[in-house]
mmCIF file with all atom_site columns, C-alpha atoms in Angstrom:
data_model
loop_
_atom_site.group_PDB
_atom_site.id
_atom_site.type_symbol
_atom_site.label_atom_id
_atom_site.label_alt_id
_atom_site.label_comp_id
_atom_site.label_asym_id
_atom_site.label_entity_id
_atom_site.label_seq_id
_atom_site.pdbx_PDB_ins_code
_atom_site.Cartn_x
_atom_site.Cartn_y
_atom_site.Cartn_z
_atom_site.occupancy
_atom_site.B_iso_or_equiv
_atom_site.pdbx_formal_charge
_atom_site.auth_seq_id
_atom_site.auth_comp_id
_atom_site.auth_asym_id
_atom_site.auth_atom_id
_atom_site.pdbx_PDB_model_num
ATOM 1   C CA . MET A 1 1   ? 47.407 143.088 150.107 1.00 67.00 ? 1   MET A CA 1
ATOM 2   C CA . LYS A 1 2   ? 44.164 142.780 151.851 1.00 73.00 ? 2   LYS A CA 1
ATOM 3   C CA . THR A 1 3   ? 41.010 142.972 149.040 1.00 77.00 ? 3   THR A CA 1
ATOM 4   C CA . CYS A 1 4   ? 37.765 144.135 150.388 1.00 89.00 ? 4   CYS A CA 1
ATOM 5   C CA . ILE A 1 5   ? 35.199 142.356 148.843 1.00 91.00 ? 5   ILE A CA 1
ATOM 6   C CA . SER A 1 6   ? 31.504 143.534 149.558 1.00 93.00 ? 6   SER A CA 1
ATOM 7   C CA . ASN A 1 7   ? 28.792 141.279 151.556 1.00 93.00 ? 7   ASN A CA 1
ATOM 8   C CA . GLU A 1 8   ? 26.215 141.053 148.346 1.00 94.00 ? 8   GLU A CA 1
ATOM 9   C CA . MET A 1 9   ? 29.932 139.868 146.341 1.00 94.00 ? 9   MET A CA 1
ATOM 10  C CA . LYS A 1 10  ? 30.428 137.064 148.870 1.00 94.00 ? 10  LYS A CA 1
ATOM 11  C CA . ARG A 1 11  ? 27.308 135.923 148.864 1.00 95.00 ? 11  ARG A CA 1
ATOM 12  C CA . TYR A 1 12  ? 26.973 135.834 145.336 1.00 95.00 ? 12  TYR A CA 1
ATOM 13  C CA . ASN A 1 13  ? 30.211 134.111 144.871 1.00 94.00 ? 13  ASN A CA 1
ATOM 14  C CA . HIS A 1 14  ? 28.961 131.738 148.024 1.00 96.00 ? 14  HIS A CA 1
ATOM 15  C CA . LEU A 1 15  ? 25.686 130.947 145.923 1.00 96.00 ? 15  LEU A CA 1
ATOM 16  C CA . VAL A 1 16  ? 27.265 130.267 142.778 1.00 95.00 ? 16  VAL A CA 1
ATOM 17  C CA . GLY A 1 17  ? 29.702 127.280 144.545 1.00 96.00 ? 17  GLY A CA 1
ATOM 18  C CA . GLU A 1 18  ? 26.762 125.871 146.247 1.00 97.00 ? 18  GLU A CA 1
ATOM 19  C CA . ILE A 1 19  ? 25.028 125.641 143.038 1.00 96.00 ? 19  ILE A CA 1
ATOM 20  C CA . ASP A 1 20  ? 28.176 124.339 140.977 1.00 95.00 ? 20  ASP A CA 1
ATOM 21  C CA . ALA A 1 21  ? 28.581 122.091 143.806 1.00 97.00 ? 21  ALA A CA 1
ATOM 22  C CA . VAL A 1 22  ? 24.696 120.475 143.618 1.00 97.00 ? 22  VAL A CA 1
ATOM 23  C CA . TYR A 1 23  ? 25.607 120.021 139.946 1.00 97.00 ? 23  TYR A CA 1
ATOM 24  C CA . HIS A 1 24  ? 28.406 118.419 140.611 1.00 97.00 ? 24  HIS A CA 1
ATOM 25  C CA . GLU A 1 25  ? 26.350 115.780 143.210 1.00 98.00 ? 25  GLU A CA 1
ATOM 26  C CA . ILE A 1 26  ? 23.585 115.248 140.617 1.00 98.00 ? 26  ILE A CA 1
ATOM 27  C CA . SER A 1 27  ? 26.344 114.468 138.220 1.00 97.00 ? 27  SER A CA 1
ATOM 28  C CA . LEU A 1 28  ? 27.871 111.932 140.644 1.00 97.00 ? 28  LEU A CA 1
ATOM 29  C CA . ASN A 1 29  ? 24.556 110.769 141.441 1.00 97.00 ? 29  ASN A CA 1
ATOM 30  C CA . LEU A 1 30  ? 23.379 109.923 137.952 1.00 97.00 ? 30  LEU A CA 1
ATOM 31  C CA . GLY A 1 31  ? 26.702 108.373 137.423 1.00 96.00 ? 31  GLY A CA 1
ATOM 32  C CA . LEU A 1 32  ? 28.207 110.894 135.104 1.00 97.00 ? 32  LEU A CA 1
ATOM 33  C CA . SER A 1 33  ? 31.282 113.064 135.573 1.00 96.00 ? 33  SER A CA 1
ATOM 34  C CA . ASP A 1 34  ? 31.070 116.726 135.380 1.00 96.00 ? 34  ASP A CA 1
ATOM 35  C CA . SER A 1 35  ? 32.551 116.879 131.817 1.00 96.00 ? 35  SER A CA 1
ATOM 36  C CA . ALA A 1 36  ? 29.966 114.406 130.336 1.00 97.00 ? 36  ALA A CA 1
ATOM 37  C CA . MET A 1 37  ? 27.139 115.651 132.176 1.00 97.00 ? 37  MET A CA 1
ATOM 38  C CA . LYS A 1 38  ? 27.806 118.912 130.379 1.00 96.00 ? 38  LYS A CA 1
ATOM 39  C CA . ILE A 1 39  ? 28.187 117.432 127.197 1.00 97.00 ? 39  ILE A CA 1
ATOM 40  C CA . LEU A 1 40  ? 25.185 115.277 127.451 1.00 97.00 ? 40  LEU A CA 1
ATOM 41  C CA . TYR A 1 41  ? 23.240 118.439 128.192 1.00 97.00 ? 41  TYR A CA 1
ATOM 42  C CA . THR A 1 42  ? 24.623 120.496 126.239 1.00 96.00 ? 42  THR A CA 1
ATOM 43  C CA . ILE A 1 43  ? 23.524 117.969 123.000 1.00 97.00 ? 43  ILE A CA 1
ATOM 44  C CA . CYS A 1 44  ? 20.323 117.453 124.442 1.00 96.00 ? 44  CYS A CA 1
ATOM 45  C CA . ASP A 1 45  ? 19.587 121.401 124.369 1.00 95.00 ? 45  ASP A CA 1
ATOM 46  C CA . ASN A 1 46  ? 20.720 121.337 121.042 1.00 94.00 ? 46  ASN A CA 1
ATOM 47  C CA . GLY A 1 47  ? 18.456 118.094 119.698 1.00 91.00 ? 47  GLY A CA 1
ATOM 48  C CA . ASP A 1 48  ? 20.478 115.080 119.160 1.00 90.00 ? 48  ASP A CA 1
ATOM 49  C CA . SER A 1 49  ? 23.989 116.657 117.673 1.00 93.00 ? 49  SER A CA 1
ATOM 50  C CA . CYS A 1 50  ? 25.908 119.530 118.941 1.00 95.00 ? 50  CYS A CA 1
ATOM 51  C CA . LEU A 1 51  ? 29.218 121.235 116.843 1.00 93.00 ? 51  LEU A CA 1
ATOM 52  C CA . LEU A 1 52  ? 32.252 120.424 119.199 1.00 93.00 ? 52  LEU A CA 1
ATOM 53  C CA . GLN A 1 53  ? 33.022 123.987 119.105 1.00 92.00 ? 53  GLN A CA 1
ATOM 54  C CA . GLU A 1 54  ? 29.157 125.212 120.386 1.00 94.00 ? 54  GLU A CA 1
ATOM 55  C CA . ILE A 1 55  ? 29.538 122.266 123.108 1.00 95.00 ? 55  ILE A CA 1
ATOM 56  C CA . CYS A 1 56  ? 32.799 124.057 124.662 1.00 93.00 ? 56  CYS A CA 1
ATOM 57  C CA . ARG A 1 57  ? 31.284 127.408 124.294 1.00 93.00 ? 57  ARG A CA 1
ATOM 58  C CA . ARG A 1 58  ? 28.141 126.519 125.715 1.00 93.00 ? 58  ARG A CA 1
ATOM 59  C CA . SER A 1 59  ? 29.597 124.428 128.560 1.00 91.00 ? 59  SER A CA 1
ATOM 60  C CA . GLY A 1 60  ? 32.514 127.169 129.703 1.00 89.00 ? 60  GLY A CA 1
ATOM 61  C CA . VAL A 1 61  ? 34.625 123.948 129.891 1.00 90.00 ? 61  VAL A CA 1
ATOM 62  C CA . SER A 1 62  ? 38.307 123.892 127.966 1.00 91.00 ? 62  SER A CA 1
ATOM 63  C CA . LYS A 1 63  ? 38.347 122.351 124.885 1.00 91.00 ? 63  LYS A CA 1
ATOM 64  C CA . GLN A 1 64  ? 40.876 120.022 125.713 1.00 94.00 ? 64  GLN A CA 1
ATOM 65  C CA . THR A 1 65  ? 38.863 118.406 128.740 1.00 94.00 ? 65  THR A CA 1
ATOM 66  C CA . ILE A 1 66  ? 35.557 118.586 126.478 1.00 95.00 ? 66  ILE A CA 1
ATOM 67  C CA . ASN A 1 67  ? 37.841 116.604 123.794 1.00 94.00 ? 67  ASN A CA 1
ATOM 68  C CA . SER A 1 68  ? 39.215 114.425 126.100 1.00 96.00 ? 68  SER A CA 1
ATOM 69  C CA . ALA A 1 69  ? 35.235 113.236 127.752 1.00 96.00 ? 69  ALA A CA 1
ATOM 70  C CA . ILE A 1 70  ? 34.236 113.054 124.540 1.00 96.00 ? 70  ILE A CA 1
ATOM 71  C CA . ARG A 1 71  ? 37.104 110.378 123.471 1.00 96.00 ? 71  ARG A CA 1
ATOM 72  C CA . LYS A 1 72  ? 35.976 108.633 126.461 1.00 97.00 ? 72  LYS A CA 1
ATOM 73  C CA . LEU A 1 73  ? 32.161 108.802 125.550 1.00 97.00 ? 73  LEU A CA 1
ATOM 74  C CA . GLU A 1 74  ? 32.824 107.555 121.863 1.00 97.00 ? 74  GLU A CA 1
ATOM 75  C CA . LYS A 1 75  ? 34.851 104.190 123.736 1.00 97.00 ? 75  LYS A CA 1
ATOM 76  C CA . GLU A 1 76  ? 31.854 103.472 125.242 1.00 97.00 ? 76  GLU A CA 1
ATOM 77  C CA . GLY A 1 77  ? 29.514 104.223 122.325 1.00 97.00 ? 77  GLY A CA 1
ATOM 78  C CA . ILE A 1 78  ? 27.938 107.198 123.665 1.00 97.00 ? 78  ILE A CA 1
ATOM 79  C CA . VAL A 1 79  ? 28.632 109.582 121.239 1.00 97.00 ? 79  VAL A CA 1
ATOM 80  C CA . TYR A 1 80  ? 30.338 109.656 117.341 1.00 96.00 ? 80  TYR A CA 1
ATOM 81  C CA . LEU A 1 81  ? 31.902 112.690 116.067 1.00 95.00 ? 81  LEU A CA 1
ATOM 82  C CA . LYS A 1 82  ? 30.731 113.389 112.024 1.00 94.00 ? 82  LYS A CA 1
ATOM 83  C CA . SER A 1 83  ? 32.671 115.939 110.437 1.00 91.00 ? 83  SER A CA 1
ATOM 84  C CA . VAL A 1 84  ? 30.864 118.869 109.163 1.00 88.00 ? 84  VAL A CA 1
ATOM 85  C CA . GLY A 1 85  ? 32.423 121.379 106.512 1.00 81.00 ? 85  GLY A CA 1
ATOM 86  C CA . ALA A 1 86  ? 36.265 121.376 106.398 1.00 81.00 ? 86  ALA A CA 1
ATOM 87  C CA . LYS A 1 87  ? 37.027 122.290 110.213 1.00 84.00 ? 87  LYS A CA 1
ATOM 88  C CA . ASN A 1 88  ? 34.049 121.446 112.133 1.00 89.00 ? 88  ASN A CA 1
ATOM 89  C CA . LYS A 1 89  ? 32.705 118.328 113.976 1.00 92.00 ? 89  LYS A CA 1
ATOM 90  C CA . ASP A 1 90  ? 29.466 117.321 115.209 1.00 95.00 ? 90  ASP A CA 1
ATOM 91  C CA . VAL A 1 91  ? 29.220 115.144 118.446 1.00 96.00 ? 91  VAL A CA 1
ATOM 92  C CA . CYS A 1 92  ? 26.105 113.220 117.298 1.00 97.00 ? 92  CYS A CA 1
ATOM 93  C CA . LEU A 1 93  ? 24.292 110.542 120.693 1.00 97.00 ? 93  LEU A CA 1
ATOM 94  C CA . THR A 1 94  ? 24.102 106.727 119.341 1.00 97.00 ? 94  THR A CA 1
ATOM 95  C CA . ASP A 1 95  ? 21.210 105.133 120.343 1.00 97.00 ? 95  ASP A CA 1
ATOM 96  C CA . GLU A 1 96  ? 22.723 104.032 123.564 1.00 97.00 ? 96  GLU A CA 1
ATOM 97  C CA . GLY A 1 97  ? 23.539 107.599 124.218 1.00 97.00 ? 97  GLY A CA 1
ATOM 98  C CA . LYS A 1 98  ? 19.801 108.598 123.868 1.00 97.00 ? 98  LYS A CA 1
ATOM 99  C CA . LYS A 1 99  ? 19.018 106.157 126.328 1.00 97.00 ? 99  LYS A CA 1
ATOM 100 C CA . LEU A 1 100 ? 21.560 107.768 128.832 1.00 97.00 ? 100 LEU A CA 1
ATOM 101 C CA . ALA A 1 101 ? 20.617 110.982 128.121 1.00 97.00 ? 101 ALA A CA 1
ATOM 102 C CA . LYS A 1 102 ? 17.395 110.681 128.750 1.00 97.00 ? 102 LYS A CA 1
ATOM 103 C CA . HIS A 1 103 ? 18.174 108.485 132.396 1.00 97.00 ? 103 HIS A CA 1
ATOM 104 C CA . THR A 1 104 ? 20.785 112.061 132.955 1.00 98.00 ? 104 THR A CA 1
ATOM 105 C CA . ALA A 1 105 ? 20.873 115.229 131.380 1.00 97.00 ? 105 ALA A CA 1
ATOM 106 C CA . ILE A 1 106 ? 16.693 115.327 130.147 1.00 97.00 ? 106 ILE A CA 1
ATOM 107 C CA . ARG A 1 107 ? 16.643 114.239 134.121 1.00 97.00 ? 107 ARG A CA 1
ATOM 108 C CA . LEU A 1 108 ? 19.026 117.212 135.764 1.00 98.00 ? 108 LEU A CA 1
ATOM 109 C CA . ILE A 1 109 ? 16.852 119.443 132.377 1.00 97.00 ? 109 ILE A CA 1
ATOM 110 C CA . GLU A 1 110 ? 13.284 118.726 133.909 1.00 98.00 ? 110 GLU A CA 1
ATOM 111 C CA . MET A 1 111 ? 14.607 119.375 137.339 1.00 97.00 ? 111 MET A CA 1
ATOM 112 C CA . GLU A 1 112 ? 15.397 122.636 136.350 1.00 98.00 ? 112 GLU A CA 1
ATOM 113 C CA . ASN A 1 113 ? 12.279 123.371 134.436 1.00 98.00 ? 113 ASN A CA 1
ATOM 114 C CA . ASP A 1 114 ? 9.914  122.290 137.438 1.00 98.00 ? 114 ASP A CA 1
ATOM 115 C CA . ILE A 1 115 ? 12.451 124.738 139.378 1.00 98.00 ? 115 ILE A CA 1
ATOM 116 C CA . PHE A 1 116 ? 11.620 127.410 137.096 1.00 98.00 ? 116 PHE A CA 1
ATOM 117 C CA . ALA A 1 117 ? 7.820  126.396 136.691 1.00 98.00 ? 117 ALA A CA 1
ATOM 118 C CA . SER A 1 118 ? 7.486  126.404 140.578 1.00 98.00 ? 118 SER A CA 1
ATOM 119 C CA . TRP A 1 119 ? 8.523  130.482 140.562 1.00 98.00 ? 119 TRP A CA 1
ATOM 120 C CA . GLU A 1 120 ? 6.323  133.514 139.550 1.00 98.00 ? 120 GLU A CA 1
ATOM 121 C CA . LYS A 1 121 ? 6.637  134.292 136.012 1.00 98.00 ? 121 LYS A CA 1
ATOM 122 C CA . ASP A 1 122 ? 7.903  137.727 137.248 1.00 98.00 ? 122 ASP A CA 1
ATOM 123 C CA . ASP A 1 123 ? 10.550 136.535 139.517 1.00 98.00 ? 123 ASP A CA 1
ATOM 124 C CA . VAL A 1 124 ? 11.835 134.159 136.594 1.00 97.00 ? 124 VAL A CA 1
ATOM 125 C CA . GLU A 1 125 ? 11.787 137.539 134.338 1.00 98.00 ? 125 GLU A CA 1
ATOM 126 C CA . LYS A 1 126 ? 13.685 139.172 137.108 1.00 98.00 ? 126 LYS A CA 1
ATOM 127 C CA . TYR A 1 127 ? 15.894 136.576 137.740 1.00 97.00 ? 127 TYR A CA 1
ATOM 128 C CA . LEU A 1 128 ? 17.300 136.022 134.481 1.00 97.00 ? 128 LEU A CA 1
ATOM 129 C CA . GLU A 1 129 ? 17.195 139.650 133.732 1.00 98.00 ? 129 GLU A CA 1
ATOM 130 C CA . LEU A 1 130 ? 19.871 140.479 135.996 1.00 97.00 ? 130 LEU A CA 1
ATOM 131 C CA . THR A 1 131 ? 21.683 137.536 135.643 1.00 96.00 ? 131 THR A CA 1
ATOM 132 C CA . GLU A 1 132 ? 22.056 138.658 131.630 1.00 97.00 ? 132 GLU A CA 1
ATOM 133 C CA . ARG A 1 133 ? 22.960 142.769 133.494 1.00 97.00 ? 133 ARG A CA 1
ATOM 134 C CA . PHE A 1 134 ? 25.800 141.036 135.049 1.00 96.00 ? 134 PHE A CA 1
ATOM 135 C CA . LEU A 1 135 ? 26.935 138.653 132.615 1.00 95.00 ? 135 LEU A CA 1
ATOM 136 C CA . VAL A 1 136 ? 27.229 141.987 130.305 1.00 97.00 ? 136 VAL A CA 1
ATOM 137 C CA . SER A 1 137 ? 28.487 144.031 132.810 1.00 96.00 ? 137 SER A CA 1
ATOM 138 C CA . LEU A 1 138 ? 31.250 141.810 133.665 1.00 96.00 ? 138 LEU A CA 1
ATOM 139 C CA . LYS A 1 139 ? 31.919 141.087 129.977 1.00 95.00 ? 139 LYS A CA 1
ATOM 140 C CA . GLU A 1 140 ? 32.328 144.731 129.628 1.00 96.00 ? 140 GLU A CA 1
ATOM 141 C CA . LYS A 1 141 ? 34.786 145.073 132.241 1.00 94.00 ? 141 LYS A CA 1
ATOM 142 C CA . ASN A 1 142 ? 36.835 141.936 130.677 1.00 95.00 ? 142 ASN A CA 1
ATOM 143 C CA . ASN A 1 143 ? 37.043 143.819 127.429 1.00 95.00 ? 143 ASN A CA 1
ATOM 144 C CA . ASN A 1 144 ? 38.254 146.728 128.829 1.00 92.00 ? 144 ASN A CA 1
ATOM 145 C CA . LEU A 1 145 ? 41.367 145.169 131.071 1.00 91.00 ? 145 LEU A CA 1
#
């Protein structure tokens, strides 16, 4: 069965794949796995800690993969878990984790911020608006499956 993908969707898929590949390369260049980078990035975006379930949701990575990466980061003294209520756990950066995050995830965040800062404000808003519109439409279509 042949599926006809529009040229726009092919281009979009190519760009998303290339962006993912660059993020992977950045993680490797900074000495982290993709999962470790996503965990540190999400924690930094949130402060010095973040709920485990929030890391899973915001990173788009499976709970099993995140849990495995967190166990590894715990053994390395980068993060520790703190119970929050009956079922929730906070993933917190240790002092060593804060140092690592400063040289990895925070550098990535600064790179991303620099890119948007170099664009015209209207271009940034339009890009974010269209990306959000695509996301909302995709979620709606998923709900109708």
